[in-house]
Short mmCIF file of C-alpha atoms in Angstrom, two decimals:
data_model
loop_
_atom_site.label_atom_id
_atom_site.label_comp_id
_atom_site.label_asym_id
_atom_site.label_seq_id
_atom_site.Cartn_x
_atom_site.Cartn_y
_atom_site.Cartn_z
CA UNK A 1 -4.11 -51.75 -22.19
CA UNK A 2 -6.90 -49.63 -20.70
CA UNK A 3 -6.09 -47.62 -17.58
CA UNK A 4 -8.50 -45.49 -15.54
CA UNK A 5 -7.00 -42.75 -13.37
CA UNK A 6 -9.06 -41.74 -10.32
CA UNK A 7 -8.42 -38.16 -9.18
CA UNK A 8 -10.34 -35.63 -7.12
CA UNK A 9 -8.05 -33.18 -5.31
CA UNK A 10 -5.44 -30.60 -6.29
CA UNK A 11 -2.33 -32.70 -5.52
CA UNK A 12 -3.72 -35.58 -7.57
CA UNK A 13 -4.35 -33.33 -10.56
CA UNK A 14 -0.73 -32.18 -10.48
CA UNK A 15 0.44 -35.80 -10.42
CA UNK A 16 -2.00 -36.67 -13.19
CA UNK A 17 -0.43 -34.16 -15.62
CA UNK A 18 2.81 -36.08 -16.34
CA UNK A 19 0.98 -39.42 -16.26
CA UNK A 20 -1.54 -38.23 -18.87
CA UNK A 21 1.31 -36.89 -21.03
CA UNK A 22 3.20 -40.19 -20.77
CA UNK A 23 0.14 -42.20 -21.78
CA UNK A 24 -0.50 -39.82 -24.70
CA UNK A 25 2.80 -41.00 -26.20
CA UNK A 26 1.56 -44.61 -26.29
CA UNK A 27 -1.26 -46.60 -27.90
CA UNK A 28 -2.80 -47.36 -24.52
CA UNK A 29 -6.27 -46.08 -23.62
CA UNK A 30 -6.15 -43.75 -20.62
CA UNK A 31 -9.43 -42.55 -19.10
CA UNK A 32 -9.72 -39.90 -16.39
CA UNK A 33 -12.39 -40.02 -13.69
CA UNK A 34 -12.69 -36.85 -11.60
CA UNK A 35 -14.57 -37.56 -8.38
CA UNK A 36 -15.25 -33.89 -7.66
CA UNK A 37 -13.79 -34.14 -4.14
CA UNK A 38 -12.33 -30.67 -4.73
CA UNK A 39 -15.10 -28.76 -6.46
CA UNK A 40 -13.69 -25.24 -5.94
CA UNK A 41 -12.46 -23.99 -9.33
CA UNK A 42 -9.22 -22.74 -7.74
CA UNK A 43 -8.46 -26.28 -6.61
CA UNK A 44 -9.67 -28.18 -9.66
CA UNK A 45 -10.60 -26.58 -12.97
CA UNK A 46 -7.52 -24.38 -13.29
CA UNK A 47 -5.27 -27.41 -13.04
CA UNK A 48 -6.78 -29.05 -16.09
CA UNK A 49 -6.42 -25.90 -18.16
CA UNK A 50 -3.09 -24.80 -16.71
CA UNK A 51 -1.30 -28.14 -16.93
CA UNK A 52 -2.68 -29.29 -20.27
CA UNK A 53 -4.53 -32.28 -18.78
CA UNK A 54 -7.26 -33.72 -21.00
CA UNK A 55 -10.78 -33.04 -19.74
CA UNK A 56 -12.14 -35.80 -17.50
CA UNK A 57 -13.96 -38.60 -19.29
CA UNK A 58 -16.24 -38.94 -16.25
CA UNK A 59 -17.02 -36.37 -13.55
CA UNK A 60 -18.73 -37.84 -10.49
CA UNK A 61 -19.43 -34.50 -8.78
CA UNK A 62 -19.44 -35.87 -5.22
CA UNK A 63 -18.61 -32.50 -3.60
CA UNK A 64 -18.01 -31.99 0.10
CA UNK A 65 -19.11 -33.97 3.13
CA UNK A 66 -17.72 -35.91 6.07
CA UNK A 67 -15.04 -38.51 5.38
CA UNK A 68 -17.62 -41.30 5.46
CA UNK A 69 -20.15 -39.50 3.27
CA UNK A 70 -17.54 -38.43 0.72
CA UNK A 71 -15.85 -41.84 0.55
CA UNK A 72 -19.17 -43.63 0.29
CA UNK A 73 -20.38 -41.32 -2.47
CA UNK A 74 -17.27 -42.00 -4.55
CA UNK A 75 -17.58 -45.75 -3.94
CA UNK A 76 -21.18 -45.94 -5.09
CA UNK A 77 -20.56 -43.70 -8.11
CA UNK A 78 -17.52 -45.67 -9.33
CA UNK A 79 -19.15 -49.09 -9.48
CA UNK A 80 -21.13 -48.46 -12.69
CA UNK A 81 -18.11 -46.74 -14.30
CA UNK A 82 -15.89 -49.75 -13.71
CA UNK A 83 -18.64 -52.13 -14.77
CA UNK A 84 -19.02 -50.29 -18.08
CA UNK A 85 -15.33 -49.74 -18.85
CA UNK A 86 -13.72 -52.93 -17.48
CA UNK A 87 -10.21 -51.44 -17.31
CA UNK A 88 -7.02 -53.46 -17.15
CA UNK A 89 -5.75 -51.18 -14.37
CA UNK A 90 -7.26 -48.70 -11.96
CA UNK A 91 -4.61 -46.13 -11.04
CA UNK A 92 -5.16 -44.25 -7.77
CA UNK A 93 -3.07 -41.35 -6.55
CA UNK A 94 -1.84 -40.27 -3.13
CA UNK A 95 -3.87 -40.41 0.05
CA UNK A 96 -7.30 -38.77 -0.25
CA UNK A 97 -10.82 -40.12 0.18
CA UNK A 98 -10.91 -40.51 -3.61
CA UNK A 99 -7.81 -42.73 -3.36
CA UNK A 100 -9.19 -45.22 -0.87
CA UNK A 101 -12.65 -45.22 -2.48
CA UNK A 102 -11.17 -45.90 -5.93
CA UNK A 103 -9.07 -48.74 -4.57
CA UNK A 104 -11.93 -50.35 -2.64
CA UNK A 105 -14.38 -50.13 -5.52
CA UNK A 106 -11.85 -51.70 -7.90
CA UNK A 107 -10.73 -54.57 -5.68
CA UNK A 108 -14.33 -55.53 -4.89
CA UNK A 109 -14.87 -55.84 -8.64
CA UNK A 110 -11.63 -57.86 -9.03
CA UNK A 111 -9.90 -55.14 -11.05
CA UNK A 112 -6.11 -54.70 -10.67
CA UNK A 113 -5.19 -51.57 -8.70
CA UNK A 114 -1.95 -49.60 -8.88
CA UNK A 115 -1.18 -47.03 -6.19
CA UNK A 116 0.93 -44.07 -7.25
CA UNK A 117 2.96 -42.58 -4.38
CA UNK A 118 2.78 -45.78 -2.37
CA UNK A 119 4.73 -46.35 0.82
CA UNK A 120 4.65 -42.85 2.28
CA UNK A 121 4.21 -42.86 6.03
CA UNK A 122 3.88 -40.09 8.61
CA UNK A 123 3.16 -42.58 11.43
CA UNK A 124 0.58 -40.10 12.70
CA UNK A 125 -2.62 -42.10 13.12
CA UNK A 126 -4.63 -38.93 13.74
CA UNK A 127 -4.28 -37.99 10.07
CA UNK A 128 -7.04 -39.34 7.80
CA UNK A 129 -4.45 -39.37 5.01
CA UNK A 130 -2.34 -41.90 6.92
CA UNK A 131 -5.22 -44.37 7.10
CA UNK A 132 -6.05 -43.81 3.44
CA UNK A 133 -2.52 -44.50 2.24
CA UNK A 134 -1.97 -47.56 4.45
CA UNK A 135 -5.30 -49.15 3.55
CA UNK A 136 -4.75 -48.44 -0.14
CA UNK A 137 -1.29 -49.97 -0.10
CA UNK A 138 -2.59 -53.14 1.50
CA UNK A 139 -5.41 -53.38 -1.06
CA UNK A 140 -3.46 -52.62 -4.23
CA UNK A 141 -1.81 -55.09 -6.61
CA UNK A 142 1.07 -52.81 -7.67
CA UNK A 143 2.70 -50.29 -5.33
CA UNK A 144 4.50 -47.52 -7.21
CA UNK A 145 6.86 -46.05 -4.64
CA UNK A 146 8.43 -42.60 -5.12
CA UNK A 147 11.54 -43.14 -2.95
CA UNK A 148 13.83 -45.74 -1.40
CA UNK A 149 12.41 -44.74 1.99
CA UNK A 150 8.90 -45.58 0.77
CA UNK A 151 10.18 -48.94 -0.49
CA UNK A 152 11.56 -49.67 2.99
CA UNK A 153 8.22 -48.87 4.60
CA UNK A 154 6.44 -51.23 2.22
CA UNK A 155 8.96 -53.99 2.86
CA UNK A 156 8.51 -53.56 6.62
CA UNK A 157 4.78 -54.14 6.12
CA UNK A 158 5.32 -57.32 4.10
CA UNK A 159 4.53 -55.69 0.75
CA UNK A 160 7.92 -55.89 -0.97
CA UNK A 161 6.74 -58.40 -3.60
CA UNK A 162 4.11 -55.94 -4.87
CA UNK A 163 6.36 -52.87 -4.74
CA UNK A 164 8.38 -51.12 -7.44
CA UNK A 165 10.48 -47.96 -7.32
CA UNK A 166 9.00 -45.60 -9.91
CA UNK A 167 10.34 -42.23 -8.75
CA UNK A 168 8.22 -39.21 -7.94
CA UNK A 169 6.00 -37.83 -10.71
CA UNK A 170 5.94 -34.48 -8.91
CA UNK A 171 9.54 -34.04 -10.00
CA UNK A 172 8.49 -34.46 -13.64
CA UNK A 173 5.88 -31.71 -13.55
CA UNK A 174 7.60 -29.37 -11.09
CA UNK A 175 10.84 -29.16 -13.08
CA UNK A 176 8.97 -28.74 -16.37
CA UNK A 177 6.90 -25.87 -15.01
CA UNK A 178 9.95 -24.35 -13.28
CA UNK A 179 11.80 -24.18 -16.58
CA UNK A 180 8.78 -22.63 -18.30
CA UNK A 181 8.40 -20.02 -15.55
CA UNK A 182 12.10 -19.10 -15.72
CA UNK A 183 11.81 -18.83 -19.51
CA UNK A 184 8.98 -16.32 -19.12
CA UNK A 185 6.33 -18.62 -20.60
CA UNK A 186 3.90 -18.02 -17.71
CA UNK A 187 2.53 -14.71 -16.39
CA UNK A 188 3.53 -13.43 -12.97
CA UNK A 189 1.53 -15.07 -10.17
CA UNK A 190 -1.46 -13.24 -8.70
CA UNK A 191 0.02 -12.61 -5.26
CA UNK A 192 -2.07 -11.05 -2.49
CA UNK A 193 -2.37 -7.29 -2.46
CA UNK A 194 0.53 -5.79 -0.52
CA UNK A 195 3.07 -8.43 -1.58
CA UNK A 196 5.89 -7.06 -3.74
CA UNK A 197 7.56 -9.96 -5.59
CA UNK A 198 10.72 -7.85 -5.92
CA UNK A 199 11.06 -7.67 -2.13
CA UNK A 200 11.57 -10.49 0.41
CA UNK A 201 8.37 -12.31 1.38
CA UNK A 202 7.30 -15.73 2.63
CA UNK A 203 4.71 -17.96 0.99
CA UNK A 204 2.35 -19.77 3.39
CA UNK A 205 -0.45 -22.33 3.19
CA UNK A 206 -2.44 -24.07 5.94
CA UNK A 207 -5.22 -26.61 5.55
CA UNK A 208 -4.73 -29.71 7.71
CA UNK A 209 -7.34 -30.36 10.41
CA UNK A 210 -4.71 -30.47 13.16
CA UNK A 211 -3.89 -26.82 12.40
CA UNK A 212 -7.31 -25.49 11.49
CA UNK A 213 -9.96 -27.26 13.57
CA UNK A 214 -8.78 -26.27 17.06
CA UNK A 215 -9.45 -22.52 17.55
CA UNK A 216 -6.55 -22.05 19.96
CA UNK A 217 -4.15 -23.90 17.69
CA UNK A 218 -5.21 -21.93 14.62
CA UNK A 219 -5.00 -18.64 16.51
CA UNK A 220 -1.47 -19.52 17.66
CA UNK A 221 -0.28 -20.37 14.14
CA UNK A 222 -1.79 -17.20 12.65
CA UNK A 223 -0.28 -15.13 15.48
CA UNK A 224 3.14 -16.61 14.72
CA UNK A 225 2.86 -15.82 11.00
CA UNK A 226 1.61 -12.31 11.74
CA UNK A 227 4.62 -11.63 13.98
CA UNK A 228 7.22 -12.16 11.24
CA UNK A 229 9.42 -9.26 10.10
CA UNK A 230 8.72 -9.83 6.39
CA UNK A 231 5.37 -9.95 4.56
CA UNK A 232 3.62 -13.33 4.40
CA UNK A 233 1.55 -14.25 1.34
CA UNK A 234 -1.04 -16.62 2.84
CA UNK A 235 -2.77 -18.54 0.04
CA UNK A 236 -5.96 -19.35 1.89
CA UNK A 237 -7.40 -22.80 1.23
CA UNK A 238 -11.24 -22.89 1.48
CA UNK A 239 -10.95 -25.06 4.59
CA UNK A 240 -8.80 -22.44 6.31
CA UNK A 241 -11.19 -19.63 5.38
CA UNK A 242 -14.20 -21.59 6.63
CA UNK A 243 -12.58 -22.53 9.94
CA UNK A 244 -11.27 -19.01 10.55
CA UNK A 245 -14.74 -17.57 10.00
CA UNK A 246 -16.27 -20.25 12.23
CA UNK A 247 -13.79 -19.51 15.03
CA UNK A 248 -13.92 -15.73 14.61
CA UNK A 249 -10.22 -15.53 13.72
CA UNK A 250 -8.98 -12.67 11.53
CA UNK A 251 -6.46 -13.98 9.01
CA UNK A 252 -5.22 -10.70 7.59
CA UNK A 253 -3.23 -9.10 10.36
CA UNK A 254 0.34 -8.03 11.05
CA UNK A 255 2.64 -9.41 8.35
CA UNK A 256 -0.08 -11.56 6.72
CA UNK A 257 -1.61 -10.70 3.37
CA UNK A 258 -4.37 -13.11 2.32
CA UNK A 259 -4.85 -14.35 -1.23
CA UNK A 260 -6.52 -17.21 -3.07
CA UNK A 261 -4.95 -20.56 -4.01
CA UNK A 262 -2.92 -20.34 -7.21
CA UNK A 263 -2.87 -22.47 -10.34
CA UNK A 264 0.13 -24.78 -10.33
CA UNK A 265 2.35 -22.65 -12.58
CA UNK A 266 1.46 -19.63 -10.47
CA UNK A 267 2.36 -21.53 -7.32
CA UNK A 268 5.74 -22.55 -8.74
CA UNK A 269 6.40 -18.96 -9.79
CA UNK A 270 5.38 -17.71 -6.33
CA UNK A 271 7.73 -20.17 -4.59
CA UNK A 272 10.59 -19.11 -6.87
CA UNK A 273 9.90 -15.44 -6.07
CA UNK A 274 9.71 -16.06 -2.32
CA UNK A 275 12.38 -16.14 0.37
CA UNK A 276 10.91 -19.34 1.78
CA UNK A 277 7.77 -21.37 2.46
CA UNK A 278 5.71 -22.07 5.59
CA UNK A 279 3.17 -24.84 5.15
CA UNK A 280 1.48 -28.00 6.40
CA UNK A 281 1.04 -29.33 2.85
CA UNK A 282 2.89 -32.46 1.84
CA UNK A 283 3.20 -31.42 -1.79
CA UNK A 284 4.44 -27.91 -1.12
CA UNK A 285 7.23 -29.21 1.12
CA UNK A 286 8.59 -31.18 -1.78
CA UNK A 287 8.04 -28.41 -4.31
CA UNK A 288 9.99 -26.02 -2.09
CA UNK A 289 12.82 -28.57 -1.96
CA UNK A 290 12.84 -29.06 -5.73
CA UNK A 291 12.83 -25.30 -6.26
CA UNK A 292 15.51 -24.80 -3.59
CA UNK A 293 13.55 -22.63 -1.21
CA UNK A 294 13.72 -23.09 2.55
CA UNK A 295 10.59 -24.73 3.95
CA UNK A 296 9.21 -24.67 7.49
CA UNK A 297 6.54 -27.31 8.05
CA UNK A 298 4.02 -26.66 10.82
CA UNK A 299 3.62 -30.31 11.77
CA UNK A 300 5.38 -32.73 14.14
CA UNK A 301 6.20 -35.14 11.28
CA UNK A 302 6.52 -35.38 7.52
CA UNK A 303 6.22 -38.08 4.90
CA UNK A 304 9.06 -36.42 2.99
CA UNK A 305 11.83 -37.13 5.49
CA UNK A 306 14.51 -36.63 2.83
CA UNK A 307 13.80 -32.88 2.79
CA UNK A 308 14.51 -32.68 6.53
CA UNK A 309 17.64 -34.85 6.39
CA UNK A 310 19.30 -32.55 3.85
CA UNK A 311 18.32 -29.39 5.75
CA UNK A 312 15.89 -27.79 3.29
CA UNK A 313 12.89 -28.51 5.51
CA UNK A 314 12.42 -27.93 9.23
CA UNK A 315 9.57 -29.33 11.32
CA UNK A 316 7.93 -27.02 13.86
CA UNK A 317 5.18 -28.83 15.79
CA UNK A 318 3.94 -25.60 17.38
CA UNK A 319 5.38 -22.22 16.36
CA UNK A 320 3.73 -20.59 19.35
CA UNK A 321 6.13 -22.48 21.61
CA UNK A 322 9.05 -20.59 20.00
CA UNK A 323 9.96 -17.02 20.88
CA UNK A 324 9.18 -14.51 18.09
CA UNK A 325 12.90 -14.14 17.43
CA UNK A 326 13.49 -17.91 17.27
CA UNK A 327 10.45 -18.36 15.02
CA UNK A 328 11.72 -15.63 12.67
CA UNK A 329 15.22 -17.13 12.63
CA UNK A 330 13.74 -20.53 11.75
CA UNK A 331 11.58 -19.50 8.81
CA UNK A 332 14.18 -17.04 7.44
CA UNK A 333 17.23 -19.29 7.86
CA UNK A 334 19.66 -19.60 4.92
CA UNK A 335 19.57 -22.63 2.65
CA UNK A 336 22.14 -25.44 3.01
CA UNK A 337 25.28 -25.19 0.92
CA UNK A 338 25.62 -28.94 0.24
CA UNK A 339 24.19 -30.60 -2.86
CA UNK A 340 21.06 -32.50 -1.69
CA UNK A 341 21.16 -34.95 -4.60
CA UNK A 342 18.04 -36.35 -6.29
CA UNK A 343 16.17 -38.44 -3.70
CA UNK A 344 12.92 -38.15 -5.69
CA UNK A 345 14.21 -39.24 -9.06
CA UNK A 346 15.33 -37.73 -12.34
CA UNK A 347 12.06 -36.45 -13.79
CA UNK A 348 11.20 -39.64 -15.70
CA UNK A 349 8.81 -41.15 -13.15
CA UNK A 350 5.68 -40.97 -15.34
CA UNK A 351 7.35 -43.00 -18.08
CA UNK A 352 8.49 -45.47 -15.43
CA UNK A 353 4.88 -45.82 -14.26
CA UNK A 354 3.63 -46.65 -17.76
CA UNK A 355 6.46 -49.16 -18.23
CA UNK A 356 5.76 -50.86 -14.89
CA UNK A 357 2.05 -51.13 -15.67
CA UNK A 358 2.92 -52.70 -19.03
CA UNK A 359 5.29 -55.21 -17.44
CA UNK A 360 2.83 -56.23 -14.72
CA UNK A 361 -0.02 -56.44 -17.23
CA UNK A 362 2.04 -58.94 -19.22
CA UNK A 363 2.58 -60.99 -16.07
CA UNK A 364 -1.14 -60.90 -15.23
CA UNK A 365 -2.02 -62.06 -18.73
CA UNK A 366 0.52 -64.86 -18.54
CA UNK A 367 -0.65 -66.03 -15.14
#
C-alpha cells in the first residue's frame, strides 16, 4: 500500500509525527508532501527535526497568498505528483488550505482520499477552516474521526457509512513528548525575556483572523492580556506580528512579554511550566487539556467541546466585555477536581489509522 500524506502547516506536522512513526513499523510506502503553506522555519522546519519526522519527499514551496491563490497553487502543484506516484491513498490532515487542495486534487484524479480529524465542527461559517473541513469531509472516501462527537456530526450530514472512529493522533504525540519533557530529555523552552518559569505565568497565542484583522478587536484582546496580574508569555505567530504592525498596535505592554513560536517539545514544556493558557488555537486548547492546564479560549465557539464540558476550557467571545477582575478570575481559575476521562482516545490513534486504511484498501481491491 502506498500512502501520500499532504501537510503544510504546524498543526499538520504535529499530527504527521505519530502517523509517520506508525507507517515506519510496517512494509507500506509512506510519502510526505509538504506544500510549504507555512514557510516560516519556526512553524515548519523545527517540527521535522524536533519530532523525528522524515524529510519531505516533495516540497511544493507554495508560500503565502490569499486563500484562493494559496489553494490554487497547491492544487496545480499536486497534480503532477499524484500522476507520477499513483498512490493507493491520499491522506489529508485537519482543516487548512493544504487540506482542501489535497482532497480536491486527489478526487479529480479518482484517487481515494482519507481525512484525518474528520467531523470537527465549530458551526462558525466565518471561519475559512470550517469550510475547508466540511468540504473535505464531503469529498473524502474515508473519514477518520477523532471523537464520538465528530462521529455524530458526520452522521448528521449523511456521512456515517464513510466514517470510522480512529481517536486523536494529537494524544499520541502530546503524551509522548510530555513524558520526555518530564524525564528531562528536552531542554527548557526559550520563553520570552522577563518570564521566569519558576514563577506563575500564562502562556498565550493569537492568530485567527477574527482576533487579528479588526484593529479594535485586536487592541481589546491585547489590552485584556496586558491587564493581567501575572506575566503573559505571548508566543507571537507571524500573522499576529504582521497585523499588529499594520494596525500600529504595541504587543509588548503591561503584563505581556513577546516571544517567538516554539518547537513542539518546547511548547509542551512551556504549557507544563505555565499556570494556564489563553489562546484561539484549536490545537493548543486540546494540548492544554491533555497536559491538565486551564485554558481560556478567545472565541465564541470551539471544535473541542469536550474540553469545555469537563471544565478545563472556558470560551470568552470578547475579553474586553469582562471587567479586569472578572477576566483575571477567568484565566487564573483553578482546575476541576473531577477526572475528565479520555474523550480523545488512548494514544494509539496513529496505529488505528494505519489499520483502517489497510482494511478499507482491502475492500476497495475486492470491489
